[in-house]
Tab-separated table of C-alpha atoms in Angstrom:
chain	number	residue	atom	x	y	z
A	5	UNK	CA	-2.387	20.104	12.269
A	6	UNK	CA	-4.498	19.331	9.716
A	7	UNK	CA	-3.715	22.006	7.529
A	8	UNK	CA	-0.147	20.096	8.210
A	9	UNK	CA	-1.356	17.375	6.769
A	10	UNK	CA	-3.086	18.937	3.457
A	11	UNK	CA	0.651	19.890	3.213
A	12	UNK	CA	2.259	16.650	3.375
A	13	UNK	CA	-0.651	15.492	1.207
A	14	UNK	CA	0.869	17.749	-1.682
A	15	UNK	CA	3.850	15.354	-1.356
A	16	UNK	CA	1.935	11.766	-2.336
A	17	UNK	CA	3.625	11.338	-5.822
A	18	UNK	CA	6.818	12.632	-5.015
A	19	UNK	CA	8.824	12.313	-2.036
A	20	UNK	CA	9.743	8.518	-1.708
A	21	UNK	CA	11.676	6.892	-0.621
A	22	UNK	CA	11.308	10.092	2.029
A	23	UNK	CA	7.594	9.758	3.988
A	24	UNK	CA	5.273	12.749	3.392
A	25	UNK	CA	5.592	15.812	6.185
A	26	UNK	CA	4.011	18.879	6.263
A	27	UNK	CA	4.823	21.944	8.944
A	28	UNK	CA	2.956	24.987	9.715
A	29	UNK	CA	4.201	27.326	12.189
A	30	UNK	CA	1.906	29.221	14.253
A	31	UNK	CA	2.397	32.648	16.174
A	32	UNK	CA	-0.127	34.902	18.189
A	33	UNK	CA	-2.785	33.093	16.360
A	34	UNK	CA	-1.525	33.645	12.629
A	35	UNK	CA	0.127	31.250	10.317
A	36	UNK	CA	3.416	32.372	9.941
A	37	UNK	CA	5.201	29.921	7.974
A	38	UNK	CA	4.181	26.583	5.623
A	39	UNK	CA	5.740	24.141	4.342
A	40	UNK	CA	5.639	20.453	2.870
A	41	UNK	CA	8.728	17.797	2.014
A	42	UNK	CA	8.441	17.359	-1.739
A	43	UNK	CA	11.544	14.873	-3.295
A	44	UNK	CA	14.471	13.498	-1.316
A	45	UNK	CA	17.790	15.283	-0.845
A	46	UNK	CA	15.560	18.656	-0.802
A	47	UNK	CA	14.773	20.532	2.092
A	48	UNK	CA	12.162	18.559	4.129
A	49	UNK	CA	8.938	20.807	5.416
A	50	UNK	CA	10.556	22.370	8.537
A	51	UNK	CA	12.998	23.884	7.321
A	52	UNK	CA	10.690	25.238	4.554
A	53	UNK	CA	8.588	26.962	6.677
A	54	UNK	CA	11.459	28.341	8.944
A	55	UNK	CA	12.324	30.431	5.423
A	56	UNK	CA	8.857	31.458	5.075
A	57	UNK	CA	8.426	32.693	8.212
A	58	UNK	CA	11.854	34.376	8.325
A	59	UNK	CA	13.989	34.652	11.729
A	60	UNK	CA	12.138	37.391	13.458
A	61	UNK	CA	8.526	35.644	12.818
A	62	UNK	CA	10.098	31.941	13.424
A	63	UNK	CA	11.376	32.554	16.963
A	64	UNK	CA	8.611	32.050	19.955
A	65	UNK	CA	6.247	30.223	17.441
A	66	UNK	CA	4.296	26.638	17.648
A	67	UNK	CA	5.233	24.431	14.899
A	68	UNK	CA	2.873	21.663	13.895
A	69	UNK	CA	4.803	18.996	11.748
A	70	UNK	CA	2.958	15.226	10.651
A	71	UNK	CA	6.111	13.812	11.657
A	72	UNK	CA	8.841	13.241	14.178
A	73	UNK	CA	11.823	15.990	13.202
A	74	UNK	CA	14.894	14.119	11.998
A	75	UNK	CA	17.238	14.314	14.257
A	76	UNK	CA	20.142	13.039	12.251
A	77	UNK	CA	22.432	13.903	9.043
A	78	UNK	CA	20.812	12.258	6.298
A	79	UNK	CA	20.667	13.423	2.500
A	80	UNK	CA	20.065	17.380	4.683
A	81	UNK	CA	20.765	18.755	7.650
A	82	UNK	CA	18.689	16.972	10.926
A	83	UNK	CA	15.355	19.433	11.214
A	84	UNK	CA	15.089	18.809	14.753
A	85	UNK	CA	18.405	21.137	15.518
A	86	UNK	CA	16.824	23.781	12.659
A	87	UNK	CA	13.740	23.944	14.922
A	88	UNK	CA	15.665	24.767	17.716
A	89	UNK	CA	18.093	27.142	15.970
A	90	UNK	CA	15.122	29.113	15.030
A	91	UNK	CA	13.897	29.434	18.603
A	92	UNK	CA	10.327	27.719	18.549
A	93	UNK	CA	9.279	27.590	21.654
A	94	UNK	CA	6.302	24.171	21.421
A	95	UNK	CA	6.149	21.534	18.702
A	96	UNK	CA	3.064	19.535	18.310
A	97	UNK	CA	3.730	16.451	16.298
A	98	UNK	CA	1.163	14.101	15.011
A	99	UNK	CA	3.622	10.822	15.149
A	100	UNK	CA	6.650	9.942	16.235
A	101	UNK	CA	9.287	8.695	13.277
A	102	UNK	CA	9.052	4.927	12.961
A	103	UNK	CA	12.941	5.108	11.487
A	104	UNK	CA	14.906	3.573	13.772
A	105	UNK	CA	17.311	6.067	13.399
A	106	UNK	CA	14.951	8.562	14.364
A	107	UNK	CA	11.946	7.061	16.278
A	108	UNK	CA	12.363	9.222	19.915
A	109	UNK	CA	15.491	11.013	19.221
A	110	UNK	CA	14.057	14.124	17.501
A	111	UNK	CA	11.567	14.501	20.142
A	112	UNK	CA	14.282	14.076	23.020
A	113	UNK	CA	16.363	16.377	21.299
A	114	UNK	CA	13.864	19.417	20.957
A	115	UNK	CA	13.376	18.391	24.568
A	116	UNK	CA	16.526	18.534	25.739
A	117	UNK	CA	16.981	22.481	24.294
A	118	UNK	CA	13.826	23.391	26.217
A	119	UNK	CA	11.353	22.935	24.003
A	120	UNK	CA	7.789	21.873	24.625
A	121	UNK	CA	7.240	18.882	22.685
A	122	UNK	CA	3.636	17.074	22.304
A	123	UNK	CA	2.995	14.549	20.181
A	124	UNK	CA	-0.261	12.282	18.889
A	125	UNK	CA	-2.298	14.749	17.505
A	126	UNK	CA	-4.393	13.227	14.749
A	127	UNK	CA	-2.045	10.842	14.884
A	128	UNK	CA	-3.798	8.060	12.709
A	129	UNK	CA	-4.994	10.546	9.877
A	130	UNK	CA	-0.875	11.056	9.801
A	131	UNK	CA	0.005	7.385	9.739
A	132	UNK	CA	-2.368	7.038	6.916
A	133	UNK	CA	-0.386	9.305	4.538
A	134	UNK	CA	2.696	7.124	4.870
A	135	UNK	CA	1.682	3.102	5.228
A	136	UNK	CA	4.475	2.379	3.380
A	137	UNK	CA	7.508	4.465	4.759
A	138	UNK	CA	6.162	3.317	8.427
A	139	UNK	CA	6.180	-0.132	7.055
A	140	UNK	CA	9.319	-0.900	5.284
A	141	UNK	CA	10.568	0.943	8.872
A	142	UNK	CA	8.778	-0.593	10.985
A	143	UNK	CA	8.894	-4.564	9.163
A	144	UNK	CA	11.476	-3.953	6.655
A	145	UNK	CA	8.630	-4.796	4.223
A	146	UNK	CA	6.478	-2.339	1.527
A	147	UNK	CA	3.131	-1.820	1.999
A	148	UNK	CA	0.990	-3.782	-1.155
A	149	UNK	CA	-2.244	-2.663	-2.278
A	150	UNK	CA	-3.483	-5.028	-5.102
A	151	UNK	CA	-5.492	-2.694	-7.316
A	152	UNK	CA	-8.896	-4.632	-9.597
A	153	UNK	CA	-11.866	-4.074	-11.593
A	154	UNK	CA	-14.878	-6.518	-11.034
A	155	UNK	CA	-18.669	-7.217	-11.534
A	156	UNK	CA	-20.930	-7.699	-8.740
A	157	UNK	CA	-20.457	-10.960	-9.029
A	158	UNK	CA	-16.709	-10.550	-8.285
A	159	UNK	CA	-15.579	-11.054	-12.243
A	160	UNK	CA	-12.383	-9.390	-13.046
A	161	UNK	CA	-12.668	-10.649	-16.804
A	162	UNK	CA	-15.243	-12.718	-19.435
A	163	UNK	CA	-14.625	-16.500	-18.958
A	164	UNK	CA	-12.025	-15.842	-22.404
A	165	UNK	CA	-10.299	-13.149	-20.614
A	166	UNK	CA	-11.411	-10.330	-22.360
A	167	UNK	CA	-11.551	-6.714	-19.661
A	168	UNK	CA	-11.712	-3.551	-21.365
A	169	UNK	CA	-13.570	-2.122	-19.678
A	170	UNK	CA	-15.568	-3.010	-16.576
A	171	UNK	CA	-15.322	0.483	-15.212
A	172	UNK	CA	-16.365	3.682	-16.775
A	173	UNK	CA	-13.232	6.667	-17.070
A	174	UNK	CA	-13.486	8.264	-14.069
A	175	UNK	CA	-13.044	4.730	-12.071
A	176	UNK	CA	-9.393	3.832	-14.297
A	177	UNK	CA	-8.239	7.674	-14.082
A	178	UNK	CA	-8.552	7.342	-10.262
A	179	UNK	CA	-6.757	4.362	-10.486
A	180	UNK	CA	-3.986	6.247	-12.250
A	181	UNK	CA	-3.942	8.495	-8.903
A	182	UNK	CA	-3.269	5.495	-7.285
A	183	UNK	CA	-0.314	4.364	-9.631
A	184	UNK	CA	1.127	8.044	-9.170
A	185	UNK	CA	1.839	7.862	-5.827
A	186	UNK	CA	3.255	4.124	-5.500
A	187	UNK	CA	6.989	3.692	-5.783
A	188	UNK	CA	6.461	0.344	-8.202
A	189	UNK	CA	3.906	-0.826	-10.115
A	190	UNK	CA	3.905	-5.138	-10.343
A	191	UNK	CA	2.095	-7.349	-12.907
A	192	UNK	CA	2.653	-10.781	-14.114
A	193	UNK	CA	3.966	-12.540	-17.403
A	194	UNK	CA	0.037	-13.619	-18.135
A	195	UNK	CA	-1.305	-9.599	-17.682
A	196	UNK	CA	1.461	-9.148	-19.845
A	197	UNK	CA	1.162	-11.413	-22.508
A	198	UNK	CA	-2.568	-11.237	-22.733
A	199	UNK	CA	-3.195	-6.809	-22.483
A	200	UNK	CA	-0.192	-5.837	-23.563
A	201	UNK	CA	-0.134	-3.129	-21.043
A	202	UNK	CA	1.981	-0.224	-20.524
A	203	UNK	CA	1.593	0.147	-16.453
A	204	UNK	CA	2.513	3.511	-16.569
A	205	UNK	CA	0.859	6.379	-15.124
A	206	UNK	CA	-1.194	8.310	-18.103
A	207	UNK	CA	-4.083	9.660	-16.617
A	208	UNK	CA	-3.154	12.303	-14.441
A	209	UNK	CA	-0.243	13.992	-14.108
A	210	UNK	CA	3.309	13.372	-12.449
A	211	UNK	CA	6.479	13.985	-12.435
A	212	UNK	CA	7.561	10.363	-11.625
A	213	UNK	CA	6.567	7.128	-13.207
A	214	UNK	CA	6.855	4.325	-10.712
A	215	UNK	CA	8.897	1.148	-11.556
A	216	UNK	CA	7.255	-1.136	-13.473
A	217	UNK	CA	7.514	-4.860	-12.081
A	218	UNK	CA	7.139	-8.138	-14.135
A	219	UNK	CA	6.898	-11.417	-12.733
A	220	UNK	CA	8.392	-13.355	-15.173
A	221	UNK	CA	9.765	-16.777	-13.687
A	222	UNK	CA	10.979	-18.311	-16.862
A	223	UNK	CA	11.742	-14.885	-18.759
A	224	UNK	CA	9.199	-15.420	-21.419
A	225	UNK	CA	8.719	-11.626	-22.071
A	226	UNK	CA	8.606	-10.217	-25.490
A	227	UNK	CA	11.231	-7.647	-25.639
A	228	UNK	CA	8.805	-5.453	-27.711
A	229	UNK	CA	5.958	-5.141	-25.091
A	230	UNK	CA	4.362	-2.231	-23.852
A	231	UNK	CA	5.546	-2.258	-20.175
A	232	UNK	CA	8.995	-2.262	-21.059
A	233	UNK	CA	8.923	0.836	-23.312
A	234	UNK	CA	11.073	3.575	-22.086
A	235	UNK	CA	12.820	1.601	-19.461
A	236	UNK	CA	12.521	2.260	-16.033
A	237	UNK	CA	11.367	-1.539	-16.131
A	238	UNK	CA	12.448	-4.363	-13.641
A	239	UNK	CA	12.061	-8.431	-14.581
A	240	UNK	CA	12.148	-10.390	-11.943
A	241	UNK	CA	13.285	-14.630	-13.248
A	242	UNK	CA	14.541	-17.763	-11.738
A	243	UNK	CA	15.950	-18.781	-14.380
A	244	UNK	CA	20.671	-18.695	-15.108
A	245	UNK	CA	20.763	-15.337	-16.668
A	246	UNK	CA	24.201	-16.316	-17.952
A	247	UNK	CA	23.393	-19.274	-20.344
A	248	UNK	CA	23.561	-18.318	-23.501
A	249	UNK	CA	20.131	-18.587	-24.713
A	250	UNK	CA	18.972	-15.881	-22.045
A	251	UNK	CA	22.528	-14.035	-22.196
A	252	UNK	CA	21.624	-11.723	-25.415
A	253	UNK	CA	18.120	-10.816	-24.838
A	254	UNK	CA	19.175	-10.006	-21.155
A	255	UNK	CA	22.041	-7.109	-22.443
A	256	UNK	CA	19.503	-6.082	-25.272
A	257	UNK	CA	16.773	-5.288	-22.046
A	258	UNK	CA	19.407	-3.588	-20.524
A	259	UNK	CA	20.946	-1.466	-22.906
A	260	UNK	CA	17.020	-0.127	-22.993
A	261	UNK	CA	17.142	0.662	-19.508
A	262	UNK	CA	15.126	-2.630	-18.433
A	263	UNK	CA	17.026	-4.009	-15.366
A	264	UNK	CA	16.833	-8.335	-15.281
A	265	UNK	CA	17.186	-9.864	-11.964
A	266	UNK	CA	17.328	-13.365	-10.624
A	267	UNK	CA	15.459	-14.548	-7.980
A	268	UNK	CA	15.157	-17.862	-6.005
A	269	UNK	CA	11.550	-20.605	-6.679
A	270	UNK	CA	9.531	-21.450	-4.167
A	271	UNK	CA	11.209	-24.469	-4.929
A	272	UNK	CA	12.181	-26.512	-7.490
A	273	UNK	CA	11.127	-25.796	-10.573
A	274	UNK	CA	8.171	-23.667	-8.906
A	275	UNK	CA	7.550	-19.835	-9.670
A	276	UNK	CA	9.376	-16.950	-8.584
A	277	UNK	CA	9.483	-16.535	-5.005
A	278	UNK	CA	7.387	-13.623	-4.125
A	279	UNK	CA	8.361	-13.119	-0.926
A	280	UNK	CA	11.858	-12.948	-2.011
A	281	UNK	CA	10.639	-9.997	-4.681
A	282	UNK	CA	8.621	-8.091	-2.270
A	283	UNK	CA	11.917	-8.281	-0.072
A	284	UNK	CA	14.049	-6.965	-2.993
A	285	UNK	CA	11.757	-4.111	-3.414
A	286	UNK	CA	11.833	-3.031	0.184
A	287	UNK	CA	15.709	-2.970	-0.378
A	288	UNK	CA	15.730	-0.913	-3.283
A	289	UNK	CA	13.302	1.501	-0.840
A	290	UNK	CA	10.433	1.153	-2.353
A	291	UNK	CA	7.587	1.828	0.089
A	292	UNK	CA	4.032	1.221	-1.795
A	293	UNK	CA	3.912	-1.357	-4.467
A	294	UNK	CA	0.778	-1.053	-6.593
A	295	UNK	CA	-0.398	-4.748	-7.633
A	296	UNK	CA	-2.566	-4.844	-10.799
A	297	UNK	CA	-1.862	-8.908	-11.864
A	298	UNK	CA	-4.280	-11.264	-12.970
A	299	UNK	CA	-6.219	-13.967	-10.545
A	300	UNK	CA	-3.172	-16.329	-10.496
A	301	UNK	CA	-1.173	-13.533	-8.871
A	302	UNK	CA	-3.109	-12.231	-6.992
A	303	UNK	CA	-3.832	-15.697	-5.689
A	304	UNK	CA	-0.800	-16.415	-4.794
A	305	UNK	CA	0.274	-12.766	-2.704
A	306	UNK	CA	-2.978	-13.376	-0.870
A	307	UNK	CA	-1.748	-17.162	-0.354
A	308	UNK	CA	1.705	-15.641	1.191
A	309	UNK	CA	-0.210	-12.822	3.140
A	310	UNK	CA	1.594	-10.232	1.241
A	311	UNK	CA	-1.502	-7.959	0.601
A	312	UNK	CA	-2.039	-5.128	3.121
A	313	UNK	CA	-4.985	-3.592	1.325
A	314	UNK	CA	-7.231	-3.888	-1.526
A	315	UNK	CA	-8.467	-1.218	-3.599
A	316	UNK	CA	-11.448	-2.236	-5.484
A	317	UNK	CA	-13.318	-1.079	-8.069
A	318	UNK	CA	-16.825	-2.343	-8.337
A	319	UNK	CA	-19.193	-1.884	-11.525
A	320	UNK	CA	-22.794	-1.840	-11.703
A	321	UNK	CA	-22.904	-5.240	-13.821
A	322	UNK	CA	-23.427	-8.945	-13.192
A	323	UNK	CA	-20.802	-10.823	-15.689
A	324	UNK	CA	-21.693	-14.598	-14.674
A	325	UNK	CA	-18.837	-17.034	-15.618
A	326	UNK	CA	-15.885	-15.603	-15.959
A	327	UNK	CA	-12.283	-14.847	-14.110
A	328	UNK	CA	-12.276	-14.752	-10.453
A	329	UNK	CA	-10.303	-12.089	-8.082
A	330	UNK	CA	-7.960	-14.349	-7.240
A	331	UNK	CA	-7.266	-18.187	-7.793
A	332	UNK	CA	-6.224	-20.745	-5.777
A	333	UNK	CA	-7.020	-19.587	-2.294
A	334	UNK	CA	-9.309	-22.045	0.098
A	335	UNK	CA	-10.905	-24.179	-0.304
A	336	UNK	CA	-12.370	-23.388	3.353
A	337	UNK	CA	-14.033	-25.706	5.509
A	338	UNK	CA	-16.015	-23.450	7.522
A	339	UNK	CA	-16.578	-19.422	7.855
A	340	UNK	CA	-13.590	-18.656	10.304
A	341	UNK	CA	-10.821	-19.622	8.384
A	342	UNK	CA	-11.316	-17.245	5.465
A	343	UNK	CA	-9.128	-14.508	6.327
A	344	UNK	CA	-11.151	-11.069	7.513
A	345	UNK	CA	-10.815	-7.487	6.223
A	346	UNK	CA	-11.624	-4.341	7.227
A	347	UNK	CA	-13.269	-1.672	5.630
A	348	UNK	CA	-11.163	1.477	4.845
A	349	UNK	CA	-13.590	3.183	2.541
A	350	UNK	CA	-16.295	2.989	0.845
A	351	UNK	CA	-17.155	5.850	-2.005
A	352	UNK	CA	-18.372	6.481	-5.333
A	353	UNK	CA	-16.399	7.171	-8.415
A	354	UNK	CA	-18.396	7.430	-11.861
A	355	UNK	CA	-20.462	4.433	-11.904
A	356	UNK	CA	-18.738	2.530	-9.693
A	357	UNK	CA	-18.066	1.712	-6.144
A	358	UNK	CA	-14.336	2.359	-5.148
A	359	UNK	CA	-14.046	-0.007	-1.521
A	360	UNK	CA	-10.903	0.086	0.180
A	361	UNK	CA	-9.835	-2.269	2.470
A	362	UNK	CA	-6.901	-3.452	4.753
A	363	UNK	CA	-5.855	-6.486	6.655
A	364	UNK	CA	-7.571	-7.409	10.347
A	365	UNK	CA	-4.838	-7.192	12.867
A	366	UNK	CA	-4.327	-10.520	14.238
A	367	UNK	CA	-5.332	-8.910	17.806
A	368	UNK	CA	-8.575	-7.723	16.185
């Protein structure tokens, strides 16, 4: 199984809006057969290593897949009726499919041809590798991790903004792993119009650039900025897209491949509604958003609980005043209404501390 899972591993930057599986098949003690799901509408990692292995090698062996087998027509064929075609005789699964089209079916199916089924094997190093898919299926929501760079003093920026750099190299390119295998990348106007940035993924390699987000309530973006460059852009406004004054820039964007939608306030006159974006997103089947927005952003997810995890990078500097995580949350009257998180991880990357963590169930 957890070879399985280096498999499905191989997967993180390209299979959404499909979760990452990996299969090995096992007979008499040897590996006969591998495989790992790499990009919707291609075969998913069952039916990969059913080819490897090859009929003859296939039939009578264990097959240890991450995941529940589909056991539906999708974009392919249902795996769960491939496993069974090939004649293994015992699947070990790590989780069952939180799809509700799926979520007991494929395991009742292999079942119901005779197969020995097990399943819960490593079961939370397997839920790890897909947060988001078992998320948006599970709560019809993406999973957020808000990505920042601070001082020991928990300064994301110099009291004049300035934040190039706080971390060393190897701390931003392992943020650019973490871009790579999100399905959109969100920032605000204010990241935007003060760095400029282009949000894409630069310092490792892909195959896929995630979408790049703007928060932009009033649509005060510069049609020449970096984010928007090469399309695959998405502006989310409150403001009528069809009054003249926004009409032309809007059908310049999108002749560039730089989609402009409309989205309701919090209210009146307030910002773009957050909630209603992260809702959009999950539509569109996006299943990790990567945050990287300044304090007043990030303020105001954390305000609207719509962080599930924070990946921080911490330097080896004190910066005194200067730009907080995030603005506007508390103030708290006393130490139990702060909300808690839990650690995730806690490791070293160049000079800096990478910690990692995720919400406190409200049971915890």
């Amino acid at each position: 199984m957890r070879q399985a899972l280096e498999l499905a591993a191989l997967g993180m930057n390209t299979t959404t809006p499909n979760p990452r599986v990996g299969c090995v098949l096992v007979k008499a003690a040897d590996v006969v057969g591998t495989g790992w799901h790499q990009r919707a509408g291609e075969p998913h990692a069952e039916v990969l290593a059913i080819a490897q292995a090859g009929t003859h090698r296939a039939a009578g062996s264990t097959a240890y897949i991450t995941l529940e087998p589909c056991s539906h027509f999708g974009r392919t064929p249902p795996c769960a009726e491939a496993l069974r075609a090939a004649g293994v005789e015992r699947v070990i699964v790590a989780m069952q499919d939180p799809n509700p089209r799926v979520s007991g079916r494929g395991l009742q199916a292999l079942r119901d041809a005779g197969i020995d089924v097990r399943c819960g094997l490593l079961a939370e190093e397997a839920a790890d590798l897909n947060p988001g898919f078992i998320k948006r299926m599970s709560a019809g929501l993406p999973w957020v991790r808000a990505k920042t760079a601070m001082s020991l003093d928990g300064r994301t920026a110099l009291a004049d903004g300035t934040s190039q750099w706080i971390t060393d190299l190897p701390a931003r390119e392992d943020g650019h792993a973490w871009r790579a295998r999100a399905c959109a990348i969100l920032t605000g106007i204010g990241t935007v119009r003060k760095d400029d940035p282009e949000m894409n993924v630069r310092a490792v390699s892909t195959s896929r650039q995630p979408l790049r987000v703007i928060v932009d309530t009033r649509f005060e973006i510069d049609p020449e900025a970096r984010i928007l460059s090469g399309g695959g852009a998405l502006i989310g406004v409150c403001i009528d897209l069809d009054l003249p004054v926004y009409r032309d820039k809007r059908e310049m964007l999108q002749d560039r491949g730089v989609e402009v939608i409309r989205l309701p306030a919090e209210a009146p006159g307030a910002k773009l509604d957050l909630t209603a974006l992260i809702q959009e997103l999950a539509r569109r089947e996006c299943n990790e958003i990567h945050v990287e927005g300044g304090a007043q952003l990030t303020g105001a997810m954390m305000r609207l609980q719509l962080i599930d995890e924070w990946l921080m990078y911490v330097a080896p500097l004190f910066m005194g005043d200067g730009l907080p995580v995030a603005a506007g949350i508390g103030p708290w009257a006393n130490l139990d209404e702060p909300p808690r998180w839990r650690w995730k991880e806690r490791t070293s990357i160049g000079e800096a501390l990478r910690l990692r963590l995720v919400k406190t169930a409200p049971q915890d």
